[in-house]
Coordinates of C-alpha atoms in Angstrom, one line a residue:
Chain A
M16 CA -200.0 23.5 36.9
S17 CA -197.9 26.6 37.4
R18 CA -196.7 27.4 40.9
V19 CA -198.2 30.9 40.8
R20 CA -201.6 29.4 40.0
T21 CA -201.3 26.8 42.8
T22 CA -200.4 29.5 45.3
G23 CA -203.3 31.6 44.1
L24 CA -205.7 28.7 44.5
H25 CA -204.4 28.2 48.1
V26 CA -204.6 31.8 49.0
T27 CA -208.2 32.1 47.7
S28 CA -209.2 28.8 49.5
A29 CA -207.7 30.1 52.7
A30 CA -209.4 33.5 52.6
L31 CA -212.7 31.8 51.9
A32 CA -212.2 29.4 54.7
V33 CA -211.7 32.3 57.1
L34 CA -214.9 33.8 55.9
F35 CA -216.8 30.6 56.3
L36 CA -215.4 29.9 59.8
L37 CA -215.7 33.4 61.1
P38 CA -219.5 33.5 62.1
L39 CA -219.1 30.2 64.0
L40 CA -215.9 31.2 65.8
W41 CA -217.2 34.7 66.6
T42 CA -220.3 33.2 68.2
L43 CA -218.3 30.8 70.3
Y44 CA -215.8 33.6 71.3
S45 CA -218.3 36.2 72.2
S46 CA -220.4 33.7 74.2
L47 CA -217.4 33.3 76.4
T48 CA -216.0 37.0 76.4
G49 CA -219.0 39.2 75.7
R50 CA -220.1 42.1 77.9
Q51 CA -222.1 39.9 80.1
A52 CA -219.9 36.8 79.9
A53 CA -218.0 37.4 83.1
A54 CA -219.4 38.3 86.4
D55 CA -217.0 41.3 86.8
G56 CA -217.5 42.9 83.4
R57 CA -214.7 42.2 81.1
G58 CA -212.8 38.9 80.5
W59 CA -213.6 35.3 80.1
G60 CA -216.6 33.7 81.8
V61 CA -219.4 31.4 81.6
A62 CA -222.2 33.7 82.9
N63 CA -223.9 33.6 79.5
Y64 CA -224.2 29.9 79.8
Q65 CA -225.4 30.1 83.5
R66 CA -228.2 32.5 82.4
L67 CA -229.1 30.2 79.5
A68 CA -229.2 27.2 81.9
E69 CA -231.8 29.0 83.9
Y70 CA -233.9 30.3 81.1
G71 CA -237.5 29.1 80.9
S72 CA -237.7 25.4 81.9
G73 CA -233.9 25.3 81.8
L74 CA -231.4 24.4 79.1
G75 CA -231.2 20.8 80.5
S76 CA -234.9 20.1 79.8
Y77 CA -234.7 21.6 76.4
L78 CA -231.7 19.5 75.5
V79 CA -233.5 16.4 76.7
N80 CA -236.7 17.3 74.8
T81 CA -234.6 17.7 71.6
A82 CA -232.7 14.5 72.2
V83 CA -236.0 12.6 72.7
V84 CA -237.4 13.8 69.4
A85 CA -234.1 13.0 67.6
L86 CA -234.0 9.6 69.2
V87 CA -237.5 8.7 68.1
A88 CA -236.9 10.1 64.7
V89 CA -233.6 8.2 64.2
T90 CA -234.8 4.9 65.7
V91 CA -238.0 4.8 63.7
T92 CA -236.2 5.8 60.5
V93 CA -233.5 3.2 60.9
V94 CA -235.8 0.3 61.9
T95 CA -238.5 1.0 59.2
T96 CA -236.2 1.7 56.4
T97 CA -233.9 -1.3 57.2
L98 CA -236.8 -3.7 57.3
G99 CA -238.5 -2.0 54.4
G100 CA -235.4 -1.7 52.3
Y101 CA -234.6 -5.4 52.7
A102 CA -238.3 -6.4 51.8
V103 CA -238.1 -4.1 48.7
A104 CA -234.8 -5.3 47.6
R105 CA -235.1 -8.9 48.3
L106 CA -238.6 -10.2 49.2
P107 CA -241.2 -10.1 46.5
F108 CA -244.5 -9.1 48.0
P109 CA -247.7 -7.7 46.5
G110 CA -247.7 -3.8 46.4
R111 CA -244.0 -3.6 46.5
N112 CA -243.7 -1.1 43.7
L113 CA -246.6 0.9 45.0
L114 CA -245.0 1.3 48.4
F115 CA -241.8 2.4 46.9
L116 CA -243.3 5.0 44.7
V117 CA -245.6 6.4 47.4
T118 CA -242.7 6.7 49.8
L119 CA -240.6 8.5 47.2
A120 CA -243.6 10.8 46.5
I121 CA -242.9 12.3 49.9
L122 CA -240.0 14.1 48.4
M123 CA -242.3 15.7 45.8
V124 CA -244.6 17.0 48.4
P125 CA -243.0 19.8 50.5
Y126 CA -243.8 18.9 54.0
T127 CA -244.5 22.5 55.2
T128 CA -247.8 22.4 53.0
I129 CA -249.1 19.3 55.0
L130 CA -248.3 20.6 58.4
V131 CA -251.8 22.0 58.9
P132 CA -253.6 18.7 58.3
L133 CA -251.0 16.9 60.2
Y134 CA -251.7 19.1 63.2
I135 CA -255.4 18.1 63.1
L136 CA -254.5 14.5 62.5
L137 CA -252.1 14.3 65.5
G138 CA -254.9 15.9 67.6
W139 CA -257.1 13.0 66.5
L140 CA -254.4 10.5 67.5
G141 CA -253.9 12.1 70.9
L142 CA -250.3 13.0 69.8
Q143 CA -250.7 16.8 69.7
N144 CA -248.1 18.6 71.9
S145 CA -246.2 15.3 72.1
L146 CA -242.5 14.7 71.5
V147 CA -243.2 11.2 70.3
G148 CA -245.7 12.5 67.7
L149 CA -243.2 15.1 66.5
G150 CA -240.4 12.5 66.3
L151 CA -242.7 10.3 64.2
V152 CA -243.6 13.1 61.8
L153 CA -239.9 13.9 61.4
A154 CA -239.1 10.2 60.8
V155 CA -241.7 10.1 57.9
L156 CA -239.8 13.1 56.2
Q157 CA -236.6 10.9 56.2
L158 CA -238.2 7.8 54.7
P159 CA -237.6 8.5 51.1
F160 CA -233.9 9.0 51.5
G161 CA -233.7 6.1 54.0
L162 CA -235.6 3.6 51.9
F163 CA -233.6 4.5 48.8
M164 CA -230.3 4.2 50.7
M165 CA -231.2 0.9 52.4
R166 CA -232.7 -0.7 49.3
N167 CA -229.4 0.1 47.4
S168 CA -227.3 -1.2 50.3
F169 CA -229.1 -4.6 50.4
A170 CA -229.2 -4.8 46.6
A171 CA -225.4 -4.4 46.6
L172 CA -224.8 -7.4 48.8
P173 CA -224.0 -10.6 47.0
V174 CA -227.0 -13.0 46.9
E175 CA -224.6 -15.8 47.7
L176 CA -224.1 -14.3 51.1
E177 CA -227.7 -14.9 52.0
E178 CA -228.0 -18.2 50.3
A179 CA -225.0 -19.5 52.3
A180 CA -226.7 -18.4 55.5
L181 CA -229.9 -20.1 54.5
V182 CA -228.1 -23.3 53.5
D183 CA -226.4 -23.3 56.9
G184 CA -229.8 -23.3 58.6
C185 CA -230.6 -19.7 59.2
T186 CA -234.2 -18.5 58.7
V187 CA -234.7 -15.4 56.5
G188 CA -235.0 -13.4 59.6
G189 CA -231.9 -14.9 61.1
A190 CA -229.8 -14.3 57.9
L191 CA -230.9 -10.7 58.0
R192 CA -229.9 -10.3 61.7
R193 CA -226.7 -12.2 61.7
V194 CA -225.3 -11.8 58.3
L195 CA -226.7 -9.1 56.2
L196 CA -226.9 -6.3 58.9
R197 CA -223.2 -6.2 59.0
G198 CA -222.9 -5.6 55.4
V199 CA -225.3 -2.8 55.3
L200 CA -224.0 -1.0 58.4
P201 CA -222.5 1.9 56.5
G202 CA -225.9 2.6 55.0
I203 CA -227.6 2.4 58.4
V204 CA -225.0 5.0 59.8
T205 CA -225.6 7.3 56.8
V206 CA -229.4 7.1 57.3
A207 CA -229.1 7.7 61.0
L208 CA -226.8 10.7 60.5
F209 CA -229.1 12.5 58.1
S210 CA -232.1 11.7 60.3
F211 CA -230.4 13.0 63.4
L212 CA -229.2 16.3 61.9
A213 CA -232.6 17.0 60.4
A214 CA -234.5 16.2 63.7
W215 CA -232.2 18.0 66.0
N216 CA -232.4 21.2 64.0
E217 CA -236.1 21.1 63.0
F218 CA -237.9 24.4 63.6
V219 CA -241.3 24.8 61.9
A220 CA -242.8 21.4 62.9
P221 CA -242.2 21.8 66.7
L222 CA -243.3 25.5 66.3
I223 CA -246.8 24.2 65.2
F224 CA -247.0 20.8 67.1
L225 CA -245.7 21.9 70.5
T226 CA -247.8 24.2 72.6
D227 CA -246.5 23.5 76.1
G228 CA -243.4 25.6 76.9
A229 CA -242.0 22.8 79.0
K230 CA -241.9 20.6 76.0
F231 CA -240.1 22.9 73.6
T232 CA -237.1 21.7 71.7
L233 CA -233.9 23.7 71.8
P234 CA -234.4 25.7 68.5
L235 CA -237.9 26.7 69.7
A236 CA -236.7 27.8 73.1
L237 CA -233.9 29.8 71.6
F238 CA -236.4 31.5 69.2
N239 CA -238.6 32.4 72.3
L240 CA -235.5 33.7 74.0
Q241 CA -234.9 36.0 71.0
S242 CA -238.4 37.1 70.2
G243 CA -240.1 37.0 73.7
S244 CA -238.3 40.0 75.0
L245 CA -238.9 42.7 72.5
G246 CA -236.2 45.4 72.6
S247 CA -233.9 43.8 75.1
V248 CA -232.6 40.6 73.6
D249 CA -230.0 38.9 75.8
F250 CA -227.5 38.4 73.1
G251 CA -224.9 36.7 75.4
A252 CA -227.4 34.0 76.4
L253 CA -228.6 33.7 72.7
Q254 CA -225.0 33.1 71.5
A255 CA -224.5 30.5 74.2
G256 CA -227.7 28.9 73.0
V257 CA -226.5 28.9 69.4
V258 CA -223.3 27.2 70.6
A259 CA -225.2 24.6 72.5
S260 CA -227.4 23.8 69.6
A261 CA -224.7 23.8 66.9
L262 CA -221.9 21.9 68.8
P263 CA -223.5 18.5 68.8
C264 CA -224.2 18.7 65.1
V265 CA -220.7 19.9 64.2
A266 CA -219.2 17.2 66.3
V267 CA -221.3 14.4 64.9
F268 CA -220.6 15.7 61.4
L269 CA -216.8 15.8 61.9
V270 CA -216.8 12.3 63.3
L271 CA -219.1 10.8 60.6
Q272 CA -218.1 12.9 57.7
R273 CA -217.3 10.2 55.3
Y274 CA -220.8 8.7 55.7
Y275 CA -222.3 12.1 54.8
V276 CA -220.2 12.3 51.7
R277 CA -221.3 8.7 50.9
G278 CA -224.9 9.7 51.1
F279 CA -224.2 12.0 48.1
S280 CA -222.0 9.7 46.1
S281 CA -224.1 6.6 46.6
G282 CA -226.4 8.1 44.0
A283 CA -229.3 8.9 46.4
L284 CA -228.9 12.4 45.5
K285 CA -227.9 12.0 41.9
G286 CA -230.6 12.2 39.1
Chain B
M9 CA -233.6 13.7 44.8
V10 CA -234.4 10.4 43.2
S11 CA -235.4 9.5 39.7
P12 CA -239.2 9.3 39.4
S13 CA -239.5 6.3 37.2
P14 CA -240.0 3.0 38.9
P15 CA -236.4 1.8 39.3
A16 CA -235.7 -1.6 38.0
L17 CA -236.2 -3.8 41.2
S18 CA -233.8 -6.7 41.4
P19 CA -235.6 -9.9 40.7
P20 CA -236.6 -11.9 43.7
T21 CA -233.9 -14.1 44.8
T22 CA -235.0 -17.4 46.1
P23 CA -232.6 -20.3 46.7
A24 CA -233.7 -23.2 44.6
P25 CA -234.2 -26.4 46.5
A26 CA -236.8 -29.3 45.7
P27 CA -239.9 -28.1 43.8
R28 CA -242.5 -28.5 46.5
R29 CA -240.4 -26.8 49.2
R30 CA -239.7 -24.1 46.7
H31 CA -243.4 -23.3 46.4
S32 CA -243.9 -22.9 50.2
L33 CA -240.6 -21.0 50.5
R34 CA -241.9 -18.5 48.0
R35 CA -245.1 -18.1 49.9
Q36 CA -243.1 -17.7 53.1
R37 CA -241.0 -15.0 51.6
R38 CA -244.1 -13.1 50.4
R39 CA -245.5 -13.1 53.8
L40 CA -242.2 -12.0 55.3
G41 CA -241.9 -9.2 52.8
L42 CA -245.4 -7.9 53.8
L43 CA -244.5 -8.2 57.4
Y44 CA -241.1 -6.3 57.0
A45 CA -242.6 -3.6 54.9
A46 CA -245.7 -3.1 57.2
P47 CA -244.2 -0.6 59.6
M48 CA -243.2 1.7 56.8
A49 CA -246.4 1.4 55.0
V50 CA -248.4 2.2 58.1
L51 CA -246.3 5.2 58.8
V52 CA -246.6 6.5 55.2
A53 CA -250.3 5.9 55.1
V54 CA -251.1 7.5 58.4
L55 CA -248.7 10.4 58.4
F56 CA -248.5 11.1 54.6
V57 CA -251.4 9.9 52.5
I58 CA -254.1 10.6 55.0
P59 CA -252.9 14.2 55.8
L60 CA -252.8 14.9 52.0
G61 CA -256.4 13.8 51.6
L62 CA -257.4 15.7 54.8
M63 CA -255.7 18.8 53.4
V64 CA -257.9 18.8 50.3
W65 CA -261.0 18.2 52.4
M66 CA -260.1 20.9 54.8
S67 CA -259.6 23.4 52.0
V68 CA -263.4 23.0 51.1
N69 CA -264.5 23.4 54.7
H70 CA -265.0 26.3 57.2
W71 CA -262.5 24.9 59.6
P72 CA -261.7 27.2 62.6
L73 CA -258.8 26.3 64.9
L74 CA -261.2 25.6 67.7
G75 CA -264.8 24.5 67.2
A76 CA -266.9 22.6 64.6
S77 CA -266.2 22.5 60.9
A78 CA -268.7 22.7 58.0
P79 CA -268.4 22.5 54.2
N80 CA -268.3 25.8 52.5
G81 CA -267.4 25.1 48.9
V82 CA -264.5 27.1 47.4
A83 CA -264.9 30.1 49.8
N84 CA -261.5 29.4 51.3
Y85 CA -259.8 29.9 48.0
Q86 CA -260.7 33.5 48.2
A87 CA -257.5 33.6 50.3
L88 CA -255.6 33.4 47.1
R89 CA -256.8 36.9 46.1
D90 CA -255.9 38.4 49.5
P91 CA -253.5 41.3 48.9
L92 CA -251.4 40.1 51.8
F93 CA -251.1 36.7 50.2
L94 CA -250.2 38.3 46.8
R95 CA -247.5 40.4 48.4
A96 CA -246.1 37.3 50.0
V97 CA -246.0 35.6 46.6
W98 CA -244.2 38.4 45.1
F99 CA -241.7 38.6 47.8
T100 CA -241.1 34.8 47.7
L101 CA -240.5 34.9 44.0
R102 CA -237.9 37.7 44.3
Y103 CA -236.2 35.9 47.1
T104 CA -236.2 32.7 45.2
A105 CA -234.7 34.3 42.1
V106 CA -232.0 36.2 43.9
T107 CA -231.0 33.2 46.2
T108 CA -230.9 30.6 43.4
V109 CA -228.6 32.8 41.2
V110 CA -226.2 33.9 44.1
L111 CA -226.1 30.6 45.8
G112 CA -225.6 28.7 42.4
L113 CA -222.6 31.0 41.4
V114 CA -220.9 30.8 44.8
A115 CA -221.3 27.0 45.1
F116 CA -220.1 26.5 41.6
G117 CA -217.1 28.6 42.2
L118 CA -216.3 26.6 45.5
A119 CA -216.9 23.3 43.5
L120 CA -214.3 24.3 40.9
L121 CA -211.9 25.4 43.7
V122 CA -211.9 22.1 45.6
Q123 CA -212.8 19.6 42.8
R124 CA -209.2 18.4 42.3
N125 CA -207.6 16.2 44.8
R126 CA -204.7 18.2 46.1
P127 CA -202.9 17.9 49.4
G128 CA -205.0 19.8 52.0
V129 CA -208.0 20.1 49.8
G130 CA -210.1 17.9 52.2
I131 CA -209.8 20.4 55.0
F132 CA -211.1 23.2 52.7
R133 CA -214.1 20.9 51.7
T134 CA -214.9 20.2 55.3
I135 CA -214.7 23.9 56.2
F136 CA -216.9 25.1 53.4
F137 CA -219.4 22.3 54.3
L138 CA -219.4 22.9 58.1
P139 CA -222.1 25.6 58.1
S140 CA -224.5 23.1 56.5
A141 CA -224.3 20.9 59.7
V142 CA -225.7 23.9 61.7
G143 CA -229.5 24.1 61.8
L144 CA -231.2 26.8 59.7
A145 CA -232.9 28.1 62.9
A146 CA -229.6 28.2 64.8
T147 CA -228.0 29.9 61.8
S148 CA -230.7 32.5 61.7
L149 CA -230.3 33.2 65.4
L150 CA -226.5 33.4 64.9
F151 CA -226.9 36.0 62.1
Y152 CA -229.5 37.8 64.1
G153 CA -226.7 38.6 66.6
L154 CA -224.2 39.3 63.8
F155 CA -226.5 41.9 62.4
N156 CA -227.7 43.4 65.6
T157 CA -224.8 43.7 67.9
E158 CA -222.5 46.7 67.6
D159 CA -219.2 44.8 68.1
S160 CA -219.9 41.9 65.7
P161 CA -217.2 41.6 63.0
L162 CA -219.7 42.5 60.3
N163 CA -220.5 45.8 61.9
Q164 CA -216.9 46.5 62.7
V165 CA -215.9 46.1 59.1
V166 CA -218.7 48.4 58.0
R167 CA -217.5 51.0 60.5
A168 CA -213.9 50.6 59.4
F169 CA -215.1 51.6 56.0
G170 CA -216.8 54.7 57.4
L171 CA -220.4 53.6 56.5
G172 CA -221.6 54.2 60.0
Q173 CA -224.6 52.2 61.3
V174 CA -226.2 49.9 58.9
D175 CA -229.7 48.6 59.6
W176 CA -229.3 45.1 58.0
L177 CA -232.9 44.1 58.4
G178 CA -234.6 47.5 58.4
S179 CA -236.4 47.4 55.0
T180 CA -237.6 44.9 52.4
D181 CA -234.5 45.2 50.3
S182 CA -231.9 45.2 53.0
A183 CA -233.6 42.2 54.7
L184 CA -233.7 40.4 51.3
G185 CA -230.0 41.1 50.7
S186 CA -228.9 40.2 54.3
T187 CA -230.9 36.9 54.2
T188 CA -229.5 36.0 50.8
G189 CA -226.0 36.4 52.3
M190 CA -226.8 34.2 55.3
I191 CA -228.5 31.5 53.1
T192 CA -225.3 31.5 50.9
W193 CA -223.1 31.0 53.9
R194 CA -225.3 28.2 55.2
F195 CA -225.9 26.2 52.0
A196 CA -223.0 26.9 49.6
G197 CA -221.1 23.9 51.0
F198 CA -224.1 21.6 50.5
Y199 CA -224.5 22.6 46.8
M200 CA -220.7 22.6 46.4
L201 CA -220.8 18.9 47.3
I202 CA -223.6 18.1 44.9
L203 CA -221.9 20.0 42.0
M204 CA -218.6 18.4 42.9
T205 CA -220.1 14.9 42.6
G206 CA -221.3 15.9 39.2
L207 CA -217.8 17.3 38.2
H208 CA -216.2 14.0 39.3
S209 CA -218.6 12.0 37.1
I210 CA -217.3 13.7 34.0
D211 CA -214.6 11.6 32.2
P212 CA -211.3 13.4 32.5
V213 CA -210.5 12.1 29.0
L214 CA -212.9 14.7 27.6
H215 CA -211.1 17.5 29.2
E216 CA -207.8 16.1 28.0
A217 CA -209.0 15.8 24.5
A218 CA -210.3 19.4 24.5
R219 CA -206.9 20.6 25.9
V220 CA -205.0 18.7 23.2
D221 CA -207.2 20.3 20.6
G222 CA -206.0 23.7 21.9
A223 CA -209.0 24.8 23.9
S224 CA -208.6 27.5 26.5
R225 CA -209.7 26.9 30.1
W226 CA -212.6 29.2 29.6
Q227 CA -213.6 27.4 26.4
I228 CA -213.3 24.1 28.3
L229 CA -215.6 25.4 31.0
W230 CA -218.3 26.6 28.6
R231 CA -218.1 24.0 25.9
V232 CA -217.3 20.8 27.8
T233 CA -217.8 21.1 31.5
L234 CA -221.2 22.9 31.7
P235 CA -223.0 21.0 29.1
L236 CA -222.0 17.7 30.6
L237 CA -222.9 19.1 34.1
R238 CA -226.5 19.8 33.0
P239 CA -228.2 17.0 35.0
T240 CA -226.4 18.0 38.2
L241 CA -227.2 21.6 37.6
A242 CA -230.9 20.8 37.0
L243 CA -230.9 18.8 40.3
A244 CA -229.3 21.6 42.2
A245 CA -231.8 24.1 40.7
V246 CA -234.8 21.8 41.7
L247 CA -233.5 21.7 45.3
S248 CA -232.7 25.4 45.5
L249 CA -236.0 26.5 44.0
T250 CA -238.2 24.3 46.1
G251 CA -236.2 25.2 49.2
S252 CA -236.6 29.0 48.6
L253 CA -240.2 28.9 47.6
L254 CA -241.0 27.2 50.9
A255 CA -238.7 29.6 52.9
F256 CA -239.9 30.0 56.5
D257 CA -237.3 29.8 59.4
Q258 CA -235.0 32.5 58.1
F259 CA -237.6 35.3 57.7
F260 CA -239.8 34.2 60.6
I261 CA -236.7 34.5 62.9
L262 CA -234.8 37.4 61.4
T263 CA -237.7 39.8 60.7
G264 CA -240.8 38.1 61.9
G265 CA -242.3 38.8 58.3
R266 CA -242.1 42.6 59.0
H267 CA -241.4 45.1 56.2
D268 CA -243.3 43.0 53.7
T269 CA -240.8 40.1 54.1
A270 CA -243.6 37.5 54.8
T271 CA -243.2 34.4 52.6
V272 CA -245.8 32.1 51.3
V273 CA -245.3 29.6 54.2
I274 CA -245.4 32.5 56.8
D275 CA -248.7 33.5 55.1
I276 CA -250.0 29.9 55.6
Y277 CA -248.8 30.0 59.2
R278 CA -250.5 33.3 59.8
E279 CA -253.9 32.1 58.3
A280 CA -253.8 29.0 60.4
F281 CA -252.6 30.1 63.8
L282 CA -253.1 33.9 64.0
S283 CA -256.3 34.2 62.0
Q284 CA -257.2 30.8 63.4
D285 CA -258.7 29.7 60.0
L286 CA -257.3 26.3 59.1
G287 CA -259.6 26.0 56.0
R288 CA -258.0 29.0 54.3
A289 CA -254.6 27.8 55.3
A290 CA -255.3 24.5 53.7
A291 CA -256.6 26.2 50.5
V292 CA -253.3 28.2 50.3
S293 CA -251.4 24.9 50.9
V294 CA -253.2 23.0 48.2
A295 CA -252.4 25.8 45.7
T296 CA -248.8 25.9 46.7
L297 CA -248.5 22.1 46.5
A298 CA -250.1 22.1 43.0
V299 CA -247.6 24.8 41.8
L300 CA -244.6 22.9 43.2
I301 CA -245.6 19.6 41.9
V302 CA -245.9 21.0 38.4
L303 CA -242.6 22.7 38.8
N304 CA -241.0 19.5 40.1
V305 CA -242.4 17.2 37.4
A306 CA -241.3 19.6 34.7
Q307 CA -237.8 19.9 36.1
L308 CA -237.5 16.2 36.6
R309 CA -238.6 15.5 33.1
L310 CA -235.9 18.0 31.8
L311 CA -233.4 16.3 34.1
R312 CA -234.2 12.8 32.8
R313 CA -234.0 13.9 29.2
E314 CA -230.6 15.5 29.8
G315 CA -229.5 12.4 31.7
R316 CA -229.8 10.1 28.7

């Protein structure tokens, strides 16, 4: 490749990179320096974050609510798809293909269309306005990807590994726990990462399922902050909120990046 | 997304000891299989299969948000002739068309830009992907500030060009354009990654052969790369179409559905929780679902044929 062309590519990439980073950096910057950021008018300050911390039930409780939902979703997704993926990959049982197909069908049914019946159903189960109920629903949405990922992970392990453990006196469950889990760990991290990002950021499901302001998740509380005060939106606090909401996701993504890319290249997203 | 055909399941793998023990072992593994699959089966049944059935049942009932329900035939499906709903359909279709084209072109450009492994290219891939880690609701709130505060970089640039004050969300068309820009920022990296995976699966020998035969870069792109990329392009199209047809967060937050920017899902939400008529909301949901399933099946069939 000619040098001119290489330089051109680099310049284009760099310009685009600035464009992609700018909104994020601007929000971070203006949340710390905006008109209301410092107590004395101009300069750096955390006044926006202080107002956000005292908004509604308090930033702390919204963060805890969101974390509870994410924790339920991630735990349920990981446990059910690890067990289910192992069963589908290695244990022949009646209804195996049916379960696999019905689970994958969740992908074909866009979940916003079943939120209304889910709202009624959660009411019957006593899980309306419940963070656990919300976490369970969000876990179900992650099952197709999770099951596919874990089934492939178990199928990729050599059968000899399990046989050796069985010969050495392990039970099937013991072999899974002591030997196979280590082999599928990358798959588990990938599933957990996807599940966390989806649950932490979910907006429409909590909007419908949560009615009690004290149980709101962070995206929902921020939406209230923006839409609740018509005409006089506190942009400083809103920007602080966007930072609080985005920072954990950006951090988790940067640390676990290669697992994310793995999710794509493992074929789970390929045709 | 995943291939819809029942994938070839690996044959059951049982170690082979003495015949009688083998028999009981196999039964034991069957039982364990049922046991391990049970939690997932219960979740799928209760929170997916039953709600689907309930949705169809609700759509043929008068079902207020509060109070008793009663069957009312197909009266709820009148909602499909409501002018508000039809306007929402039209707007959603326009939004879907614009977004899919713009997003597709930008993502493909990015994928071409970063596909080759050069020093430093990893950083660019990460940066382009970074917005995809931010939630759609947080993105919408971020851009709400970007559009509506005077000293945001966006409004400063516009002022520098002497365009004065721009109302980014003030009309149907400006809201459509602004939202498309935001969605492109948020999702371009995601689709870039999908397209890049597709590009990497093309055998480099084919490009080499075309080059030896004297094809120009442009010819290689049109005659070699794009045809071989069709399965990946079809997948990206399915994801983008489905996502845009079901758009909710962005318009609900940016415009609240004002200026005729209500989408189909916003219409469902309004029927259910503002008009408090869950039956009509379910009817619109059933119709939307039917359309999307037909669309998905058609696309996937296309995708599979290209894949062979």
